[in-house]
Coordinates of N, CA and C in Angstrom, one line a residue:
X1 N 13.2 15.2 -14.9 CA 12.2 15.9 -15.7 C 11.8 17.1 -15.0
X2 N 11.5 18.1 -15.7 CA 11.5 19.7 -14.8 C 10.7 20.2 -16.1
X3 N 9.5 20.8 -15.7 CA 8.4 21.8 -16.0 C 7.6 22.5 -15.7
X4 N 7.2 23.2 -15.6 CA 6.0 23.9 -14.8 C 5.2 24.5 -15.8
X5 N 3.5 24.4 -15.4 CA 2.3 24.5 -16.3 C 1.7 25.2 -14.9
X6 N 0.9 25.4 -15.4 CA -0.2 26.4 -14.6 C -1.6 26.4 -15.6
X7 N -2.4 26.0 -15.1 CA -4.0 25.8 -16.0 C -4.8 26.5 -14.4
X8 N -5.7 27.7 -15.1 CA -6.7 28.3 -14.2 C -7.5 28.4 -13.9
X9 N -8.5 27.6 -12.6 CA -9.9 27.7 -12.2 C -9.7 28.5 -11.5
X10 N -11.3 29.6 -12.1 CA -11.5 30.6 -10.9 C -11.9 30.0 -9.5
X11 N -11.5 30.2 -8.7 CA -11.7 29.8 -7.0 C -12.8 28.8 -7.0
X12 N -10.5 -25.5 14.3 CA -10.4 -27.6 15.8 C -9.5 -28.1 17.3
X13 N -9.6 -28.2 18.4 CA -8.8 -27.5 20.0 C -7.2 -26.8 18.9
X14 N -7.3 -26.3 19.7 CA -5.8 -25.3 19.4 C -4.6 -26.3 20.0
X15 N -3.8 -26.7 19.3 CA -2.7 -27.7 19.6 C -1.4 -26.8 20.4
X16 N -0.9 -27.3 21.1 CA 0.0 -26.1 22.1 C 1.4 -26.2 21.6
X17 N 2.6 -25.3 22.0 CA 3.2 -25.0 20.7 C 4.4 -26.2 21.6
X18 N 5.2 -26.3 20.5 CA 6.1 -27.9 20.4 C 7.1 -27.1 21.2
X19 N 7.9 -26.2 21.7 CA 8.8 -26.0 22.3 C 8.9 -24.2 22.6
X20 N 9.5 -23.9 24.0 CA 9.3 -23.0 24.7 C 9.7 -21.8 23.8
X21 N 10.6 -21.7 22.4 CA 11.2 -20.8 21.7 C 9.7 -20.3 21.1
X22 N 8.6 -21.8 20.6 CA 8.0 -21.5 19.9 C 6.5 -20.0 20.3
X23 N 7.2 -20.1 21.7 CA 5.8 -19.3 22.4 C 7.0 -17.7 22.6
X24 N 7.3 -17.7 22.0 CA 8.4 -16.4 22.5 C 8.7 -15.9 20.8
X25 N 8.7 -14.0 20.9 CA 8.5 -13.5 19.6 C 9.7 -13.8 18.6
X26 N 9.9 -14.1 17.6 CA 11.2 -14.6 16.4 C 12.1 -13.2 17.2
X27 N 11.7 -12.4 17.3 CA 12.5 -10.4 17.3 C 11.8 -9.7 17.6
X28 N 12.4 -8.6 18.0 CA 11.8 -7.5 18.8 C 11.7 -6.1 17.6
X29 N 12.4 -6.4 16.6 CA 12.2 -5.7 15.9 C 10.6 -5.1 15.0
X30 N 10.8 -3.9 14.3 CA 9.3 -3.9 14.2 C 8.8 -4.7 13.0
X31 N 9.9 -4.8 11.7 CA 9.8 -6.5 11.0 C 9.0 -7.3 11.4
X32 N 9.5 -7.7 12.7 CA 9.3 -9.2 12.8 C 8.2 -9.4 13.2
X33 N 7.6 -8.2 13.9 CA 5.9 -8.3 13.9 C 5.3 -8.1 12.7
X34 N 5.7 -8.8 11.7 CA 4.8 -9.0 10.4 C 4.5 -10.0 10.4
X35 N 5.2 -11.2 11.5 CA 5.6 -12.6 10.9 C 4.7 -12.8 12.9
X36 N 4.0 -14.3 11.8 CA 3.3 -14.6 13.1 C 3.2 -16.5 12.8
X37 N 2.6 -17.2 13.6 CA 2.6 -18.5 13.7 C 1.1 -18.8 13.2
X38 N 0.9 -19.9 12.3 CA -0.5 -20.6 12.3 C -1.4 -20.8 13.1
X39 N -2.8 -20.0 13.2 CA -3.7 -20.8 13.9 C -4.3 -21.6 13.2
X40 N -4.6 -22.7 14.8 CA -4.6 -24.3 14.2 C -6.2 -23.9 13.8
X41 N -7.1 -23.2 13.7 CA -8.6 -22.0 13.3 C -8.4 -22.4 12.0
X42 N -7.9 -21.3 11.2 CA -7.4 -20.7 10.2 C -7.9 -22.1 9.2
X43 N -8.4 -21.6 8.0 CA -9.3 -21.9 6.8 C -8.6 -21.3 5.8
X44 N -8.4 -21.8 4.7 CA -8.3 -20.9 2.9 C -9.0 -19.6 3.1
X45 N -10.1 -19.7 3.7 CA -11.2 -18.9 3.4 C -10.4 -17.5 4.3
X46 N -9.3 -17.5 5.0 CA -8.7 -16.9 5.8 C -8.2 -15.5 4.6
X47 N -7.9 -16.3 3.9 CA -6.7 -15.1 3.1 C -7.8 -14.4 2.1
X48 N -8.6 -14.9 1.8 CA -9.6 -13.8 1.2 C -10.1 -12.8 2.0
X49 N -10.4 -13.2 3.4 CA -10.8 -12.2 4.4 C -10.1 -11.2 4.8
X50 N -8.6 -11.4 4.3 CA -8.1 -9.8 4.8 C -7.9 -8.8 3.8
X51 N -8.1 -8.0 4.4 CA -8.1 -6.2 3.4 C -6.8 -5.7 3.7
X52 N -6.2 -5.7 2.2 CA -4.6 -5.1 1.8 C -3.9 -5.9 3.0
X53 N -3.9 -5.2 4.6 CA -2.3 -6.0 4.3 C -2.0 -7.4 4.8
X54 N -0.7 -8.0 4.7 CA -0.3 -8.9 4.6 C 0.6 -9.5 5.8
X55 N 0.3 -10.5 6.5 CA 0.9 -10.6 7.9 C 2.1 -11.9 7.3
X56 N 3.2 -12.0 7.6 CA 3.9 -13.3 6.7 C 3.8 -14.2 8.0
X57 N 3.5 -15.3 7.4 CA 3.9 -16.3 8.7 C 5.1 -17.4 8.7
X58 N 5.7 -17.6 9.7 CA 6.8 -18.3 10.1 C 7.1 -19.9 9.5
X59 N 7.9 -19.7 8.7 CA 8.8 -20.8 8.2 C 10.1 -21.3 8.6
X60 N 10.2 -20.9 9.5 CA 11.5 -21.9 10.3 C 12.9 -22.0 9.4
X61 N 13.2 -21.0 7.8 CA 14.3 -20.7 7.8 C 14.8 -19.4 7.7
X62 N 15.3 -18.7 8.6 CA 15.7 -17.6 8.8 C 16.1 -16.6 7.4
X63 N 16.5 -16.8 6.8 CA 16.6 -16.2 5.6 C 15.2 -16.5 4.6
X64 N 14.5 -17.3 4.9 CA 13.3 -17.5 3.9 C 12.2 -16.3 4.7
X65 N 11.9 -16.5 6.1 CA 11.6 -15.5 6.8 C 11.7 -14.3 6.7
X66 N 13.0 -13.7 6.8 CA 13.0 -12.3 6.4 C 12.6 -11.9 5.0
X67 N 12.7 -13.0 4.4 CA 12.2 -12.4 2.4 C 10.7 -12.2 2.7
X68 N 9.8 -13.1 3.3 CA 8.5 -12.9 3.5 C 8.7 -11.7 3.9
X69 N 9.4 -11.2 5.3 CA 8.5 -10.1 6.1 C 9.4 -8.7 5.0
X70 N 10.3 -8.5 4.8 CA 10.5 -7.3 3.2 C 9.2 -7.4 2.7
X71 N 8.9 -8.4 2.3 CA 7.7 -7.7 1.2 C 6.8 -7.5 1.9
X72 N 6.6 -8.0 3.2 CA 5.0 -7.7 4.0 C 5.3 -6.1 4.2
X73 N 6.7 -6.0 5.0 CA 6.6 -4.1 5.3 C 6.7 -3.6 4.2
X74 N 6.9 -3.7 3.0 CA 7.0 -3.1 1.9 C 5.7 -2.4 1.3
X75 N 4.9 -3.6 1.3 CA 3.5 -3.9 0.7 C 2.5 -3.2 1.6
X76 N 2.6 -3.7 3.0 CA 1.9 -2.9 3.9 C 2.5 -1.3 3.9
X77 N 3.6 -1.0 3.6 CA 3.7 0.6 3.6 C 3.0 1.2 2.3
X78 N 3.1 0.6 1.3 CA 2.2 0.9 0.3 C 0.5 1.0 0.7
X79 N 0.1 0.2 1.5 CA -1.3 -0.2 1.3 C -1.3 0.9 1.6
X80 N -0.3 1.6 3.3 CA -1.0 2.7 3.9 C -0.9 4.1 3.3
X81 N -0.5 3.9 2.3 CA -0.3 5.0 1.1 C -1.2 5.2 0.3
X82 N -2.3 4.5 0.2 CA -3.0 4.2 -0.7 C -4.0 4.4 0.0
X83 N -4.5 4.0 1.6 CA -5.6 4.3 2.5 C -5.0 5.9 2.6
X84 N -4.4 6.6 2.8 CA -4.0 7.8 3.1 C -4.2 9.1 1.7
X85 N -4.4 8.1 0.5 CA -4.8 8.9 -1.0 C -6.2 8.2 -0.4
X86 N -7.1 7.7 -0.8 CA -8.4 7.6 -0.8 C -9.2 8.4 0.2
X87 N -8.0 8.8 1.8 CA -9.1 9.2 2.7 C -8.8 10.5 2.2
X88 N -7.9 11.4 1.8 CA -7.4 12.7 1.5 C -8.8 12.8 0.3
X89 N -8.7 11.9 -0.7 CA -10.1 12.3 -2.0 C -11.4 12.1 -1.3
X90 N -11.8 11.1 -0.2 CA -13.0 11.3 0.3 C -13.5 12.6 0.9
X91 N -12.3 12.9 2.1 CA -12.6 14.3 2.4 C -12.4 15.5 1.5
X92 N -11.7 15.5 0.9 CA -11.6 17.0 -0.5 C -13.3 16.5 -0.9
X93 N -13.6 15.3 -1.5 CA -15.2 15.6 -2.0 C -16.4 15.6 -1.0
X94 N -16.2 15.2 0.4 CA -17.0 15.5 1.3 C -17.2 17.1 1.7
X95 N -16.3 17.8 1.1 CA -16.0 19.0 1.9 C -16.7 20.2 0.9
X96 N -16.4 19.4 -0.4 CA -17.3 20.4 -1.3 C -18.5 19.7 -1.9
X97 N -19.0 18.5 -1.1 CA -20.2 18.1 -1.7 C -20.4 17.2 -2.9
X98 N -19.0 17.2 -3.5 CA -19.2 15.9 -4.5 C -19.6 14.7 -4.8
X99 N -20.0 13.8 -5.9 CA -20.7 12.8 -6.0 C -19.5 11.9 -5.8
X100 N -19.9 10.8 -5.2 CA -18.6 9.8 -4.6 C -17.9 9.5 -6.4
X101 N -18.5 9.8 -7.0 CA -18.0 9.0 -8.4 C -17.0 10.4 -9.3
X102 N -17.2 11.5 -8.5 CA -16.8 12.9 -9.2 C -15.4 12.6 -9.4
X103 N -14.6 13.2 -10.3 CA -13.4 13.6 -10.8 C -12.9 15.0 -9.7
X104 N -11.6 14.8 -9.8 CA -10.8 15.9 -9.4 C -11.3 17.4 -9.8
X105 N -11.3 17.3 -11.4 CA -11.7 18.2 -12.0 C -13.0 18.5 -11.7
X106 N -14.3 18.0 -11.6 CA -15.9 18.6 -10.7 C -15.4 19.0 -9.5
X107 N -14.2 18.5 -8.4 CA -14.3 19.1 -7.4 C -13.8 20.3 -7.5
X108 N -12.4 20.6 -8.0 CA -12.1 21.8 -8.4 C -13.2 23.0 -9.6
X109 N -14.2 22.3 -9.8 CA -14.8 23.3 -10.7 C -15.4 23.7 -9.0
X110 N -16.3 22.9 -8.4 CA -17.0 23.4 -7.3 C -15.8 24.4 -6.2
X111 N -14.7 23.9 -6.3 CA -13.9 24.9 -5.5 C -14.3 26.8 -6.0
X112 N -14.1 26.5 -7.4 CA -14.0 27.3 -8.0 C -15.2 28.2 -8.2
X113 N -16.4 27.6 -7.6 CA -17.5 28.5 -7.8 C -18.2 28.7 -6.4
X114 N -17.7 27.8 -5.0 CA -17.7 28.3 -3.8 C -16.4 29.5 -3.9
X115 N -15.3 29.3 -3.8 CA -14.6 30.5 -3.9 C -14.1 31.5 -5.3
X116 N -15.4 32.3 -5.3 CA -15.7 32.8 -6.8 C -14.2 34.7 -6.6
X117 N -14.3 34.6 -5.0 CA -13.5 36.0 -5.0 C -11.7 35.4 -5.2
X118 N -11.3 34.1 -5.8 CA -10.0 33.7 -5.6 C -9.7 33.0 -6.9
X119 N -8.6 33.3 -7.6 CA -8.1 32.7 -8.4 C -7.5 31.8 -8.3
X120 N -7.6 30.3 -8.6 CA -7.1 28.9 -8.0 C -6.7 28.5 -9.3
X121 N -5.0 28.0 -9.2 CA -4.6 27.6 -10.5 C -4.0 26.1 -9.8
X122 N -3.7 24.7 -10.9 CA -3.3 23.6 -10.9 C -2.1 23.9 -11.5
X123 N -1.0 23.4 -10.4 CA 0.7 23.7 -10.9 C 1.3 22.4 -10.7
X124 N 2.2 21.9 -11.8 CA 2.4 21.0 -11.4 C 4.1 20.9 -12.1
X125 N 5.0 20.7 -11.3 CA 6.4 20.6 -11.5 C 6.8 19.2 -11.3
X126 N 7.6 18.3 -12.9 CA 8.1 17.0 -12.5 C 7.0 15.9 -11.8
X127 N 7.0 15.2 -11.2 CA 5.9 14.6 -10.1 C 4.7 15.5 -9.5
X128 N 5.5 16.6 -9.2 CA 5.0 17.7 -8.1 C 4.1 18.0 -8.5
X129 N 2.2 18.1 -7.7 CA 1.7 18.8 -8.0 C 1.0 19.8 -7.3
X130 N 0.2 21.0 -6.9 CA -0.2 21.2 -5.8 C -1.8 22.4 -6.7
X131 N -2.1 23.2 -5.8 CA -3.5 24.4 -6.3 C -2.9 25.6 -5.7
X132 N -2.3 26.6 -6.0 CA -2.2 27.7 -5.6 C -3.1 28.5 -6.0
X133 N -3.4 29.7 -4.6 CA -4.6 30.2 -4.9 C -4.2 31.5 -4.5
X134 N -4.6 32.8 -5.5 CA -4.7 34.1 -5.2 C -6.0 34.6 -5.1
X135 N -6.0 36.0 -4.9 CA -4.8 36.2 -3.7 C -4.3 35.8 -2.2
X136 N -3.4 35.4 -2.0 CA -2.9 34.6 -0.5 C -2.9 35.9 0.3
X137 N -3.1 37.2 0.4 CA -3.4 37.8 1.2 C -4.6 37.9 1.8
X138 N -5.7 37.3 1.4 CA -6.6 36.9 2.2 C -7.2 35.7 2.0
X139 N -6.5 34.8 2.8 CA -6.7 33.4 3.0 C -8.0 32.8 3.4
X140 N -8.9 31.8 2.9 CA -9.8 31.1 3.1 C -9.5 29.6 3.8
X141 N -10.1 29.6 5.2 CA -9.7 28.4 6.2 C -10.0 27.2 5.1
X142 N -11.2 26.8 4.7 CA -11.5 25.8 4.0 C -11.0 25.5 3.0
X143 N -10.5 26.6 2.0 CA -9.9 26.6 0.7 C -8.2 26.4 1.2
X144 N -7.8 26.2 2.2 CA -6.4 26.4 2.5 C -6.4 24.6 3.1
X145 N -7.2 24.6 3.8 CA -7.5 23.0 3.9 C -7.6 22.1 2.7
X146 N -8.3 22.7 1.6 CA -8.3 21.9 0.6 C -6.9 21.7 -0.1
X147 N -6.2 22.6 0.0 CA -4.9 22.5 -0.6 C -4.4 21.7 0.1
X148 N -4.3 21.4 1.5 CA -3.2 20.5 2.4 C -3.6 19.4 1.9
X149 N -4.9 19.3 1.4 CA -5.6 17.8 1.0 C -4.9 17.3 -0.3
X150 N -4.8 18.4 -1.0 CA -4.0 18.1 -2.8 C -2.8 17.8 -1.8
X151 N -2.0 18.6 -1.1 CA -0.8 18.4 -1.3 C -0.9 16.8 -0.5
X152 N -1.1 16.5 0.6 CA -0.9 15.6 0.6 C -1.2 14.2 -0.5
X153 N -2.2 14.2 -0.7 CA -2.6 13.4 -1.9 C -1.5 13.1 -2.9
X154 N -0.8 14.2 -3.4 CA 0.6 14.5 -4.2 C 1.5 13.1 -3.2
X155 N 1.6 13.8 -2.4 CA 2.9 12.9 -1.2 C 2.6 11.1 -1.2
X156 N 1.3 10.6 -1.1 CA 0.5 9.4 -1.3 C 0.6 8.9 -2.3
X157 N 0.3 9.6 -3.8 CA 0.2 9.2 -4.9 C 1.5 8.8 -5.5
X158 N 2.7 9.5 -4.9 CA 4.5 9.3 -5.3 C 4.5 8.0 -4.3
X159 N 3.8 8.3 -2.8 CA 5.2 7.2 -2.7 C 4.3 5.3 -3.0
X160 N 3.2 5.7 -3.4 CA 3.0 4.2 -4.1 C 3.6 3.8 -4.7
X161 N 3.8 5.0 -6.2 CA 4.7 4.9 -7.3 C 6.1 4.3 -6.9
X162 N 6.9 5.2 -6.0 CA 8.1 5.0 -5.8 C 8.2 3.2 -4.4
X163 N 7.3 2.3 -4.1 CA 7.3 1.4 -3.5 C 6.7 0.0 -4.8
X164 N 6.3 1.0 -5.2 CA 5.6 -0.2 -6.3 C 6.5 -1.1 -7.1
X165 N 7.6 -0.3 -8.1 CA 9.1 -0.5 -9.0 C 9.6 -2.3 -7.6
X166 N 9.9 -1.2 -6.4 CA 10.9 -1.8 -5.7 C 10.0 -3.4 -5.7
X167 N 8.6 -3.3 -5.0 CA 8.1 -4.5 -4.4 C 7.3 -5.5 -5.6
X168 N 6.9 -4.6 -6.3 CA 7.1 -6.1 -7.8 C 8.5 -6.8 -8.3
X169 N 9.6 -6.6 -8.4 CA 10.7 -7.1 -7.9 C 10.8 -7.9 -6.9
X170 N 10.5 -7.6 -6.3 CA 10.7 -9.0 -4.6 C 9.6 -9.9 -4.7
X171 N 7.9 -9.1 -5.3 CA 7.3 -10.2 -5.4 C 8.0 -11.3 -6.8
X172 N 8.2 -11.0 -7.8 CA 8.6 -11.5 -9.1 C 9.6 -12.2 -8.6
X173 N 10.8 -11.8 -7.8 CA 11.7 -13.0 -7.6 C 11.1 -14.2 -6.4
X174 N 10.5 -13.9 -5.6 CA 9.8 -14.6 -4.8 C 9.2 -16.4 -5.6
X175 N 8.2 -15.3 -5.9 CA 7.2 -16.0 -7.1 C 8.2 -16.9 -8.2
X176 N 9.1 -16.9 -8.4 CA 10.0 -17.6 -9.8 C 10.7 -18.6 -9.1
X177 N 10.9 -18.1 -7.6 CA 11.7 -19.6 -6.8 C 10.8 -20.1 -5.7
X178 N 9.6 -20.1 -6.5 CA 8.5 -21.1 -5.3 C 8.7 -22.2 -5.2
X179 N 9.5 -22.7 -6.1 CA 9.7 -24.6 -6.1 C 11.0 -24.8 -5.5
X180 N 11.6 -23.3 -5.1 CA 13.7 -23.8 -5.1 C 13.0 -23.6 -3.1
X181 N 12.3 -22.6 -3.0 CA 12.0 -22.1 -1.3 C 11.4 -23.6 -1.0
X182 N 10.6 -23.7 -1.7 CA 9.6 -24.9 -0.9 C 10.5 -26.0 -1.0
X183 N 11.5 -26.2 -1.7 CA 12.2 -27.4 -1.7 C 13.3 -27.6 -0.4
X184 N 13.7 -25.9 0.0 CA 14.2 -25.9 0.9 C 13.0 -26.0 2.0
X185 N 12.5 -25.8 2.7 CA 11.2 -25.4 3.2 C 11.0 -27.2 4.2
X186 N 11.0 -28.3 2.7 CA 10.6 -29.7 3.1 C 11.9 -30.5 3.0
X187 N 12.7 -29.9 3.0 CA 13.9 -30.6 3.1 C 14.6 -30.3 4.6
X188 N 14.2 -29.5 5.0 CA 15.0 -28.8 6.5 C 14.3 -30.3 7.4
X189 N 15.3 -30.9 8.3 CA 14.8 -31.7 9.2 C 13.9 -31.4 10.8
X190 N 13.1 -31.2 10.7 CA 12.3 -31.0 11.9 C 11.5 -31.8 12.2
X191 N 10.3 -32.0 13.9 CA 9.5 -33.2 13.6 C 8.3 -33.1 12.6
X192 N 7.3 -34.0 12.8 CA 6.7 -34.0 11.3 C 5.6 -33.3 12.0
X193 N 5.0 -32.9 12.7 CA 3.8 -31.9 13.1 C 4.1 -30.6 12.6
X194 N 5.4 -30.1 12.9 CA 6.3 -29.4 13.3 C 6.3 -28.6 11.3
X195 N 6.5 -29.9 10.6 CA 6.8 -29.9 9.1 C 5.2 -29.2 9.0
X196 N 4.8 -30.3 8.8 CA 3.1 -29.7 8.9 C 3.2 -28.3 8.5
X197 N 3.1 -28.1 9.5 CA 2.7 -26.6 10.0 C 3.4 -26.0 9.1
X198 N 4.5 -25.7 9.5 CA 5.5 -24.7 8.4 C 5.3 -25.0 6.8
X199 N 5.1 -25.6 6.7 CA 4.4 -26.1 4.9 C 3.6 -25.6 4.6
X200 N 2.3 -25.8 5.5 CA 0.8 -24.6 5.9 C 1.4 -23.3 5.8
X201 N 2.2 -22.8 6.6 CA 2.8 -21.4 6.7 C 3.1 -21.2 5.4
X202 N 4.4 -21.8 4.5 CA 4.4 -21.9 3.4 C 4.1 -21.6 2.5
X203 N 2.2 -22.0 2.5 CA 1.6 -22.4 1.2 C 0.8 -20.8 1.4
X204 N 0.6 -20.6 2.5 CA -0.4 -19.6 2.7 C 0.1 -18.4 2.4
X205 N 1.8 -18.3 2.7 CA 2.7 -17.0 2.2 C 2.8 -16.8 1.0
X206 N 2.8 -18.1 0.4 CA 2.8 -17.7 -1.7 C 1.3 -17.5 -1.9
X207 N 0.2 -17.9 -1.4 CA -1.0 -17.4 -1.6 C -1.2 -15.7 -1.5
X208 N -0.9 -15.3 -0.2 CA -0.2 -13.6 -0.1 C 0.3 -13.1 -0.7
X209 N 1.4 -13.7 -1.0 CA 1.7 -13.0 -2.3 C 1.5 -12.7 -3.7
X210 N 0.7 -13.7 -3.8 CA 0.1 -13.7 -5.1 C -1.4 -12.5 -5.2
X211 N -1.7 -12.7 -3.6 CA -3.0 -11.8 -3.8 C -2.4 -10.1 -3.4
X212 N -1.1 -9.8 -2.7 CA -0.8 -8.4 -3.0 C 0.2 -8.2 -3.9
X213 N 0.3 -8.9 -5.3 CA 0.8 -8.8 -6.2 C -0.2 -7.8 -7.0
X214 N -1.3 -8.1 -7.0 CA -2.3 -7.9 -7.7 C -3.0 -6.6 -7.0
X215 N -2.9 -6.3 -5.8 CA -3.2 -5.3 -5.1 C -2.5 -4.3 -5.3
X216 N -1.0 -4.3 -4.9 CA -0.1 -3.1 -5.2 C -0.2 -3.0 -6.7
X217 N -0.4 -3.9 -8.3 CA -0.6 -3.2 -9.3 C -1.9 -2.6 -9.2
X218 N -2.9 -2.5 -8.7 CA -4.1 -1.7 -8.4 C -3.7 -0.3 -8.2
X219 N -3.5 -0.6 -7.0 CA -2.8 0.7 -6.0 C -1.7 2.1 -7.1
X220 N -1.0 0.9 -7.9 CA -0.2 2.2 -8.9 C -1.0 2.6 -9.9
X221 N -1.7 2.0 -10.2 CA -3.0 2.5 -11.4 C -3.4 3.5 -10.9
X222 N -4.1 3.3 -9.8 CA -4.8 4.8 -9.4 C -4.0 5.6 -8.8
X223 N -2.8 5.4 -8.4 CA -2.1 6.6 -8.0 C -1.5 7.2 -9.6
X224 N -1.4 6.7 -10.5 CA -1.1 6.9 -12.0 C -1.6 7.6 -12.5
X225 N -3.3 7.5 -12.5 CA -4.6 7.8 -13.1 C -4.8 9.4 -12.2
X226 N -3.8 9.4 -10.8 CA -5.0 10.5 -10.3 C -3.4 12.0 -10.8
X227 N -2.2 10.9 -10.6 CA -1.1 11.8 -11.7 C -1.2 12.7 -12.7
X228 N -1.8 11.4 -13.4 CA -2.1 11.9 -15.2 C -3.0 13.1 -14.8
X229 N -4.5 13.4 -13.9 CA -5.5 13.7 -14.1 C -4.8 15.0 -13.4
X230 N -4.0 15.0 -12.7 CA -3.8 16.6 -11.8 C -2.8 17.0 -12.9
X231 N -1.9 16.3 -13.9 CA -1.4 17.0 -15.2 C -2.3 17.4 -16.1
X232 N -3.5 16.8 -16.9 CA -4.4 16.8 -17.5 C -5.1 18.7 -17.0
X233 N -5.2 18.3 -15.6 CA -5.8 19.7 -15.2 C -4.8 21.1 -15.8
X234 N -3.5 20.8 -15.3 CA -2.4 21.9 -15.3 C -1.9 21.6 -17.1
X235 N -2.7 21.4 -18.0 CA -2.7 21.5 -19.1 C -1.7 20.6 -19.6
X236 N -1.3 19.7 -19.1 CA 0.3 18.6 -19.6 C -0.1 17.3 -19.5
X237 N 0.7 16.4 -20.3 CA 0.3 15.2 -20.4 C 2.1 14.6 -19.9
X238 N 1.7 13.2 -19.4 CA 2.7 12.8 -18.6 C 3.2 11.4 -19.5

């Protein structure tokens, strides 16, 4: 898709682990630090408590493992996509004063009437969108700052989009073979503490999943919404 628009504003005791592998990391990779062991602590009340991301915990079959930790780095690279669009719009509206609840469009009107000697237009090509402002021969530190802020925000808002397609997919297949994994899961021969546990690990990774199922569709909403709204500005609908 290829267009260009231009729209103009003026300027219980902890149980010890069953065997010596168990105290030593699964990989050294940076995967595998997604993937951690149960504390014998840990409550339901656990997975409500964390904000966005998702740590997968250890189930003892190597191929079930790595599917958990794909979606943890998947999901976690989205969250930080999404913490990296929110703090780019906090600061663009801290910077010109806006109401935490303002639109794109009030900050750019306020752009527009702090820098009354510059013509600031909303361009937006394909995905792409950014504020070009004339004349660039005499550049304003803040108003040039604000642009790095659109452009990044641009960069945040794609790659939610472009992580979102992929990782609803891996959740959705996940999710559809929770009864074929778990079957594997209680069928593998280990001792029974040992079972325990990993079952716990288990139950607690489809619970994760289910709760950044529903996060990452959040996360593409608003990176969607703030799409539409920087085409809406540049006069195009998406």
């Amino acid at each position: 898709m290829s267009f260009w628009f231009c729209c103009c504003f003026c300027p219980n005791e902890a149980s010890t682990t069953s065997t010596q592998a168990e105290r030593q990391p699964l990989m050294q990779s940076k995967s595998a630090r997604q993937l951690r062991r149960s504390n014998p602590h840990s409550t339901a009340n656990d997975v409500t408590q964390k904000h966005g991301r998702f740590i997968a915990k250890h189930v003892e079959v190597p191929e079930l493992d790595q599917r958990f930790i794909d979606i943890a780095d998947t999901f976690n690279q989205q969250a930080e996509h999404h913490q990296a669009m929110g703090g780019c719009l906090d600061r663009l509206k801290a910077s010109y004063q806006c109401a935490a609840g303002s639109t794109l469009a009030d900050c750019l009107q306020k752009m527009r009437d702090e820098h009354s000697a510059f013509n600031i237009a909303v361009q937006m090509q394909g995905y792409n969108f950014s504020v070009v402002v004339k004349p660039e021969s005499a550049p304003d530190i803040k108003l040039q700052e604000a642009q790095e802020l659109i452009k990044n925000l641009n960069k945040a808002s794609k790659s939610i989009a472009a992580a979102s397609t992929k990782l609803q997919e891996m959740i959705t297949s996940a999710l559809h073979s929770e009864m074929e994994i778990t079957h594997r899961v209680k069928e593998a021969k280990r001792p029974y503490q040992e079972q325990i546990r990993v079952e716990a690990n288990l139950k607690e990774n489809f619970q994760e999943v289910k709760r950044i199922k529903q996060l990452s569709s959040q996360y593409r909403e608003e990176a969607s919404s703030l799409l539409n709204e920087m085409a809406r500005l540049a006069g195009i609908s998406l």
